[in-house]
Structure formats: C-alpha cells, structure tokens
C-alpha cells in the first residue's frame, strides 16, 4: 500500500496576501499532478516485510525479492513520488514502478533521481524470453533462461543452450544434422542511459558444455560459435528493447533530461535501475503545466 502524498509548504504573510516561492509552489503543482494519477504516492516508500532488506542468503528467494522494501536513500529528494506503470516485453505487459526524488538544481531546473523497480521484469523475463534464439537452415539454437539476478551494477543471467548444426538443403531449410550440443550459459550484462532510456548490453558470456560431446564442441570451435550466436542475437534483442520509464502525460512539458544511470541491485539479488537527470521548471513551463492540469480537471481556476 502506498502512503498518501504530503508536501511541507512554508508560506510567508505579506500585507494579508500569502506569497509562495516558485519552487514551493511547484510542490503544490506536483501534488495536484500525482493526486489524479492511479498508483502514485508522495513518501514513495512501499510498506513491505517487517524484516526490511533481505539477507544475502535469501537473495534467490522469489517471495523475499518481491516483498523487500526499497531503500528511500536510493532516490532521496525534497519531493518524493512513485508512479506505477508497465513496459512491453514481446507480447506481455510487465509492471514496473518508478520512484523519483526531486530537489533544486538551479533557477529553472529541478534535479531528478529516479529508481526504476524492475523486479517483476526480473521474475517474468525467464519464461517470456525462453525459446528459439536462432533458427537458420544451418544453425538452430534454443535458449532456456533459468534465473536472473542482480549483482551490484550488473545483471547475471543463467540458463541452458541447446544447439544443433545442420547442412542447408536446396530450399534453404535445415537438412542433415551433423552436430548437436547442450551448453550451460552464464551471461553478465548491464545498462546505461541513452536517449532517455535504459539500454541493456551483454558484457560477457561463459559457456560450460555437457559431457564428452561438449569436449568435442570445444575441440572443433563449436562452443565459440554458440557464444558468438548468443552475443549477436541477444545484442540485437536488447538494442531493440530498451527500458524507457514512462512519464505521466502531465509531465511531458517538463522536458526531462536523463544524464546518467544504469542497472543497480536495489536489494540483494533484486534488479533495478537508477536514472539521474533534471526537469525544466521555468515560468513558461509551469504555466503550460497548470493549463494542462486545468484541462484534466485537476485544478479549478476562477473565471
């Protein structure tokens, strides 16, 4: 359950007329924006298990990863908000949560530090992504993802690859199979911020072929061919499927600029991402924002 939104606003009297600074006034605006959005709150910290963060020995416990509390220090700011949304992964909509902290960064900018909670993506991706990695006439590779876990600023993916190599027939279809191997695979990757999104990439892939056939695969360079296929195909998929944290429609006029960030272990074993940037809070932007809120019925102005 998300707590109610609260902002501390200090006002100074001036001849009976209440005055408020631009930044403090902006806090009221943010309150109005998030008050009309489902699944949003102000203190931003979800209530989780009473035990708090996970111990290292529990890092692979699925229920513990799901219920662990996110440390507010990772997105701290004078204003803190939470937005629940979803991103597409193949044909599945996967829920994500974005925690954001805002504070002054200049006369017309607010510093934004966001934590993207990717735990649902971490738990659902193995089933969604398990399947054929390549199905050409001379090479068929099937990937089964067993587990995804976070380690510091990297993501570890464990699985098994079954590869078959065959000759192409006249119709460019798989013909006579001349070799097959099953290989355990461990891939390590991370993400970086580009074009307002988190783009994942693989840093390394370790393969452990099974049995005598696996040894033969090493001898004839088949293992390296499997590694190359994993890097190429996985790289193509990751490049085409970045994680782009969605912003509420009312925030589009704030011109967010994401400057840095990447993958983070938000609690032991749990995957998340951090994005650092700023948003525009110039007078022109605030007027546009208020007009948009009025159109949505979030604010009522006097005639």
Short mmCIF file of C-alpha atoms in Angstrom, two decimals:
data_model
loop_
_atom_site.label_atom_id
_atom_site.label_comp_id
_atom_site.label_asym_id
_atom_site.label_seq_id
_atom_site.Cartn_x
_atom_site.Cartn_y
_atom_site.Cartn_z
CA UNK A 1 0.00 0.00 0.00
CA UNK A 2 1.36 3.44 -0.91
CA UNK A 3 1.14 6.20 1.67
CA UNK A 4 -0.73 9.45 0.99
CA UNK A 5 1.07 12.35 -0.67
CA UNK A 6 2.30 15.05 1.71
CA UNK A 7 4.34 18.15 0.95
CA UNK A 8 5.70 20.61 3.52
CA UNK A 9 4.84 24.15 2.31
CA UNK A 10 6.05 27.24 4.19
CA UNK A 11 4.17 30.46 3.46
CA UNK A 12 5.08 34.00 4.45
CA UNK A 13 2.44 36.67 5.04
CA UNK A 14 2.78 39.94 3.15
CA UNK A 15 0.15 42.52 3.92
CA UNK A 16 -2.56 39.89 4.17
CA UNK A 17 -1.57 38.34 0.83
CA UNK A 18 0.00 34.88 1.01
CA UNK A 19 3.15 34.57 -1.09
CA UNK A 20 4.98 31.37 -2.04
CA UNK A 21 8.27 30.85 -3.90
CA UNK A 22 8.31 29.25 -7.36
CA UNK A 23 9.89 26.03 -6.09
CA UNK A 24 7.47 25.70 -3.17
CA UNK A 25 4.58 26.49 -5.48
CA UNK A 26 5.88 23.72 -7.73
CA UNK A 27 5.47 21.29 -4.83
CA UNK A 28 1.76 22.09 -4.85
CA UNK A 29 1.67 21.53 -8.61
CA UNK A 30 3.35 18.15 -8.26
CA UNK A 31 0.82 17.27 -5.59
CA UNK A 32 -2.01 18.06 -7.97
CA UNK A 33 -0.40 16.06 -10.78
CA UNK A 34 0.08 12.93 -8.72
CA UNK A 35 -3.26 13.22 -6.95
CA UNK A 36 -5.03 12.46 -10.24
CA UNK A 37 -2.78 9.54 -11.21
CA UNK A 38 -3.58 5.97 -10.13
CA UNK A 39 -0.96 4.11 -8.13
CA UNK A 40 1.00 7.21 -7.07
CA UNK A 41 2.09 8.43 -3.68
CA UNK A 42 4.27 11.04 -2.05
CA UNK A 43 6.51 9.44 0.56
CA UNK A 44 7.09 6.87 -2.15
CA UNK A 45 8.19 4.06 0.13
CA UNK A 46 6.05 0.94 -0.12
CA UNK A 47 5.29 -0.97 3.03
CA UNK A 48 6.97 -4.35 2.79
CA UNK A 49 8.03 -7.18 5.05
CA UNK A 50 8.78 -6.30 8.65
CA UNK A 51 12.27 -7.70 8.33
CA UNK A 52 13.36 -4.94 5.93
CA UNK A 53 16.09 -5.65 3.39
CA UNK A 54 16.98 -9.22 2.55
CA UNK A 55 19.95 -11.10 3.94
CA UNK A 56 22.48 -12.38 1.41
CA UNK A 57 21.47 -16.00 1.99
CA UNK A 58 17.91 -15.19 0.90
CA UNK A 59 18.90 -13.46 -2.35
CA UNK A 60 17.41 -16.19 -4.55
CA UNK A 61 14.12 -16.40 -2.66
CA UNK A 62 11.48 -15.15 -5.09
CA UNK A 63 8.90 -14.11 -2.48
CA UNK A 64 11.56 -12.30 -0.46
CA UNK A 65 12.77 -10.36 -3.52
CA UNK A 66 9.20 -9.33 -4.31
CA UNK A 67 8.38 -8.04 -0.82
CA UNK A 68 11.69 -6.43 0.18
CA UNK A 69 11.47 -2.70 0.90
CA UNK A 70 13.26 -0.29 -1.44
CA UNK A 71 15.69 1.95 0.45
CA UNK A 72 14.48 5.58 0.08
CA UNK A 73 18.12 6.75 0.11
CA UNK A 74 18.46 5.49 -3.47
CA UNK A 75 16.04 8.14 -4.74
CA UNK A 76 16.09 10.73 -1.94
CA UNK A 77 14.89 14.25 -2.66
CA UNK A 78 12.93 17.09 -1.09
CA UNK A 79 9.90 15.89 -3.06
CA UNK A 80 9.43 12.13 -3.45
CA UNK A 81 6.84 10.45 -5.66
CA UNK A 82 6.04 6.99 -7.03
CA UNK A 83 4.47 6.03 -10.35
CA UNK A 84 3.26 2.53 -11.22
CA UNK A 85 3.25 1.69 -14.92
CA UNK A 86 4.15 -1.11 -17.35
CA UNK A 87 6.52 -1.81 -20.23
CA UNK A 88 6.09 -4.27 -23.12
CA UNK A 89 8.26 -7.37 -23.32
CA UNK A 90 7.43 -9.25 -26.51
CA UNK A 91 3.65 -9.72 -26.22
CA UNK A 92 3.49 -9.31 -22.44
CA UNK A 93 2.91 -6.16 -20.43
CA UNK A 94 5.24 -6.22 -17.41
CA UNK A 95 4.57 -3.88 -14.46
CA UNK A 96 7.32 -1.57 -13.22
CA UNK A 97 7.44 1.09 -10.53
CA UNK A 98 9.36 4.35 -10.74
CA UNK A 99 10.39 6.12 -7.52
CA UNK A 100 11.60 9.68 -8.01
CA UNK A 101 13.21 12.29 -5.79
CA UNK A 102 13.26 15.96 -6.80
CA UNK A 103 15.31 18.85 -5.44
CA UNK A 104 16.59 22.25 -6.56
CA UNK A 105 19.30 22.23 -9.25
CA UNK A 106 19.17 25.85 -10.45
CA UNK A 107 16.81 28.77 -11.07
CA UNK A 108 14.81 26.87 -13.72
CA UNK A 109 15.74 23.20 -13.23
CA UNK A 110 14.96 20.51 -10.66
CA UNK A 111 17.37 17.63 -10.13
CA UNK A 112 15.68 14.26 -10.70
CA UNK A 113 16.95 10.98 -9.26
CA UNK A 114 14.77 8.03 -10.19
CA UNK A 115 14.87 4.40 -9.14
CA UNK A 116 13.20 2.02 -11.60
CA UNK A 117 11.99 -1.13 -9.82
CA UNK A 118 12.47 -3.99 -12.32
CA UNK A 119 11.73 -6.91 -10.00
CA UNK A 120 8.63 -8.02 -11.91
CA UNK A 121 10.64 -7.89 -15.14
CA UNK A 122 13.38 -9.94 -13.46
CA UNK A 123 10.91 -12.64 -12.36
CA UNK A 124 8.82 -12.81 -15.55
CA UNK A 125 11.57 -12.48 -18.17
CA UNK A 126 12.86 -16.09 -17.93
CA UNK A 127 9.50 -17.51 -19.01
CA UNK A 128 8.83 -14.78 -21.58
CA UNK A 129 12.26 -14.95 -23.24
CA UNK A 130 12.83 -18.71 -23.16
CA UNK A 131 12.62 -20.07 -26.71
CA UNK A 132 14.46 -20.13 -30.05
CA UNK A 133 17.46 -17.82 -30.22
CA UNK A 134 18.25 -18.63 -33.85
CA UNK A 135 16.50 -20.79 -36.45
CA UNK A 136 18.52 -20.63 -39.65
CA UNK A 137 18.98 -23.52 -42.05
CA UNK A 138 22.47 -24.31 -40.76
CA UNK A 139 22.14 -23.38 -37.09
CA UNK A 140 19.28 -23.83 -34.62
CA UNK A 141 19.82 -22.56 -31.08
CA UNK A 142 17.26 -22.83 -28.28
CA UNK A 143 17.77 -20.83 -25.09
CA UNK A 144 16.20 -21.67 -21.73
CA UNK A 145 16.63 -18.91 -19.14
CA UNK A 146 16.52 -20.28 -15.61
CA UNK A 147 17.31 -17.32 -13.38
CA UNK A 148 18.05 -13.60 -13.49
CA UNK A 149 19.69 -11.87 -10.54
CA UNK A 150 21.31 -8.54 -9.83
CA UNK A 151 24.89 -8.18 -8.58
CA UNK A 152 25.93 -4.60 -7.84
CA UNK A 153 25.62 -2.67 -11.09
CA UNK A 154 25.39 -5.80 -13.26
CA UNK A 155 22.73 -8.38 -14.10
CA UNK A 156 23.53 -12.11 -14.14
CA UNK A 157 21.51 -14.41 -16.42
CA UNK A 158 21.79 -18.19 -16.02
CA UNK A 159 20.40 -20.71 -18.48
CA UNK A 160 20.97 -23.61 -20.83
CA UNK A 161 21.51 -23.54 -24.58
CA UNK A 162 20.79 -26.42 -26.96
CA UNK A 163 22.46 -26.01 -30.32
CA UNK A 164 22.07 -28.06 -33.49
CA UNK A 165 24.15 -27.63 -36.62
CA UNK A 166 22.95 -28.90 -39.97
CA UNK A 167 23.51 -28.56 -43.69
CA UNK A 168 21.19 -26.36 -45.70
CA UNK A 169 19.15 -28.12 -48.36
CA UNK A 170 18.22 -26.67 -51.73
CA UNK A 171 15.25 -24.83 -50.24
CA UNK A 172 17.47 -23.19 -47.62
CA UNK A 173 15.86 -25.28 -44.89
CA UNK A 174 17.62 -27.40 -42.22
CA UNK A 175 18.84 -30.62 -43.78
CA UNK A 176 21.20 -33.28 -42.47
CA UNK A 177 22.21 -32.57 -38.87
CA UNK A 178 25.89 -33.15 -38.25
CA UNK A 179 26.35 -31.94 -34.66
CA UNK A 180 24.41 -31.02 -31.54
CA UNK A 181 25.41 -29.88 -28.07
CA UNK A 182 23.87 -28.74 -24.78
CA UNK A 183 25.70 -25.96 -23.00
CA UNK A 184 25.13 -24.24 -19.66
CA UNK A 185 25.42 -20.49 -20.12
CA UNK A 186 26.02 -17.60 -17.73
CA UNK A 187 25.80 -14.10 -19.16
CA UNK A 188 26.63 -10.85 -17.38
CA UNK A 189 25.25 -7.55 -18.58
CA UNK A 190 24.45 -4.03 -17.51
CA UNK A 191 22.52 -0.99 -18.68
CA UNK A 192 23.38 2.62 -19.42
CA UNK A 193 21.25 5.66 -20.08
CA UNK A 194 20.93 6.70 -23.73
CA UNK A 195 18.17 8.66 -25.46
CA UNK A 196 16.09 8.86 -22.27
CA UNK A 197 16.04 5.06 -21.85
CA UNK A 198 17.98 2.25 -20.17
CA UNK A 199 19.75 0.20 -22.84
CA UNK A 200 20.99 -3.24 -21.75
CA UNK A 201 24.03 -4.98 -23.21
CA UNK A 202 25.91 -8.21 -22.53
CA UNK A 203 29.42 -7.78 -21.16
CA UNK A 204 30.50 -11.43 -21.19
CA UNK A 205 29.19 -14.96 -21.71
CA UNK A 206 30.63 -18.08 -20.06
CA UNK A 207 29.74 -21.49 -21.52
CA UNK A 208 30.11 -24.93 -19.94
CA UNK A 209 29.44 -27.72 -22.49
CA UNK A 210 27.99 -31.00 -21.20
CA UNK A 211 29.96 -34.27 -21.21
CA UNK A 212 32.11 -35.80 -23.94
CA UNK A 213 30.13 -34.15 -26.71
CA UNK A 214 30.79 -30.84 -25.01
CA UNK A 215 34.51 -31.51 -25.08
CA UNK A 216 34.27 -32.25 -28.79
CA UNK A 217 32.40 -28.97 -29.24
CA UNK A 218 35.33 -27.14 -27.66
CA UNK A 219 37.81 -29.01 -29.83
CA UNK A 220 36.14 -28.05 -33.10
CA UNK A 221 35.31 -24.48 -32.10
CA UNK A 222 31.57 -25.16 -31.84
CA UNK A 223 31.41 -23.58 -28.36
CA UNK A 224 32.80 -20.31 -29.70
CA UNK A 225 30.22 -20.35 -32.48
CA UNK A 226 27.47 -20.76 -29.86
CA UNK A 227 28.94 -17.89 -27.83
CA UNK A 228 29.03 -15.69 -30.93
CA UNK A 229 25.41 -16.51 -31.74
CA UNK A 230 24.30 -15.68 -28.18
CA UNK A 231 26.13 -12.35 -28.20
CA UNK A 232 24.82 -11.38 -31.64
CA UNK A 233 21.19 -12.41 -31.19
CA UNK A 234 20.90 -11.25 -27.60
CA UNK A 235 22.57 -7.98 -28.54
CA UNK A 236 20.07 -7.39 -31.34
CA UNK A 237 17.14 -8.09 -29.00
CA UNK A 238 18.45 -5.87 -26.18
CA UNK A 239 19.15 -2.98 -28.54
CA UNK A 240 15.60 -3.21 -29.91
CA UNK A 241 14.00 -3.44 -26.45
CA UNK A 242 15.26 -0.69 -24.11
CA UNK A 243 13.52 0.10 -20.83
CA UNK A 244 12.04 3.58 -21.18
CA UNK A 245 10.48 4.74 -17.89
CA UNK A 246 7.10 6.23 -18.79
CA UNK A 247 6.25 9.70 -17.57
CA UNK A 248 2.73 10.88 -16.75
CA UNK A 249 1.29 12.86 -19.64
CA UNK A 250 1.21 15.97 -17.45
CA UNK A 251 4.99 15.75 -17.02
CA UNK A 252 5.85 15.83 -20.73
CA UNK A 253 6.14 19.63 -20.73
CA UNK A 254 8.87 19.45 -18.05
CA UNK A 255 11.40 18.42 -20.71
CA UNK A 256 13.20 15.75 -18.67
CA UNK A 257 16.87 15.25 -19.47
CA UNK A 258 18.34 11.94 -18.27
CA UNK A 259 22.10 12.38 -17.95
CA UNK A 260 23.43 9.20 -16.33
CA UNK A 261 22.45 5.95 -14.67
CA UNK A 262 22.41 2.21 -15.12
CA UNK A 263 21.47 -1.08 -13.52
CA UNK A 264 21.53 -1.37 -9.72
CA UNK A 265 20.95 -4.10 -7.16
CA UNK A 266 18.17 -2.39 -5.21
CA UNK A 267 18.03 -5.12 -2.54
CA UNK A 268 20.19 -8.28 -2.50
CA UNK A 269 19.55 -10.15 -5.75
CA UNK A 270 16.81 -7.77 -6.93
CA UNK A 271 17.15 -5.88 -10.22
CA UNK A 272 16.55 -2.20 -10.66
CA UNK A 273 17.86 0.82 -12.49
CA UNK A 274 18.91 4.32 -11.49
CA UNK A 275 18.42 7.39 -13.68
CA UNK A 276 19.80 10.82 -12.82
CA UNK A 277 18.82 13.97 -14.66
CA UNK A 278 16.80 17.16 -14.39
CA UNK A 279 13.48 18.70 -15.43
CA UNK A 280 12.56 22.20 -16.60
CA UNK A 281 10.60 24.38 -14.16
CA UNK A 282 10.78 27.72 -15.92
CA UNK A 283 7.81 30.10 -15.66
CA UNK A 284 6.65 29.26 -19.20
CA UNK A 285 6.76 25.55 -18.42
CA UNK A 286 4.79 25.99 -15.18
CA UNK A 287 2.07 27.94 -16.96
CA UNK A 288 1.78 25.19 -19.59
CA UNK A 289 1.69 22.54 -16.86
CA UNK A 290 -1.05 24.35 -14.96
CA UNK A 291 -3.11 24.77 -18.14
CA UNK A 292 -2.84 21.05 -18.78
CA UNK A 293 -3.92 20.25 -15.23
CA UNK A 294 -6.91 22.56 -15.61
CA UNK A 295 -7.95 20.78 -18.82
CA UNK A 296 -7.81 17.44 -16.98
CA UNK A 297 -9.93 18.80 -14.15
CA UNK A 298 -7.15 18.56 -11.58
CA UNK A 299 -7.25 22.30 -10.91
CA UNK A 300 -10.18 24.72 -10.95
CA UNK A 301 -9.39 28.36 -11.69
CA UNK A 302 -11.67 31.31 -11.06
CA UNK A 303 -13.50 32.75 -14.07
#
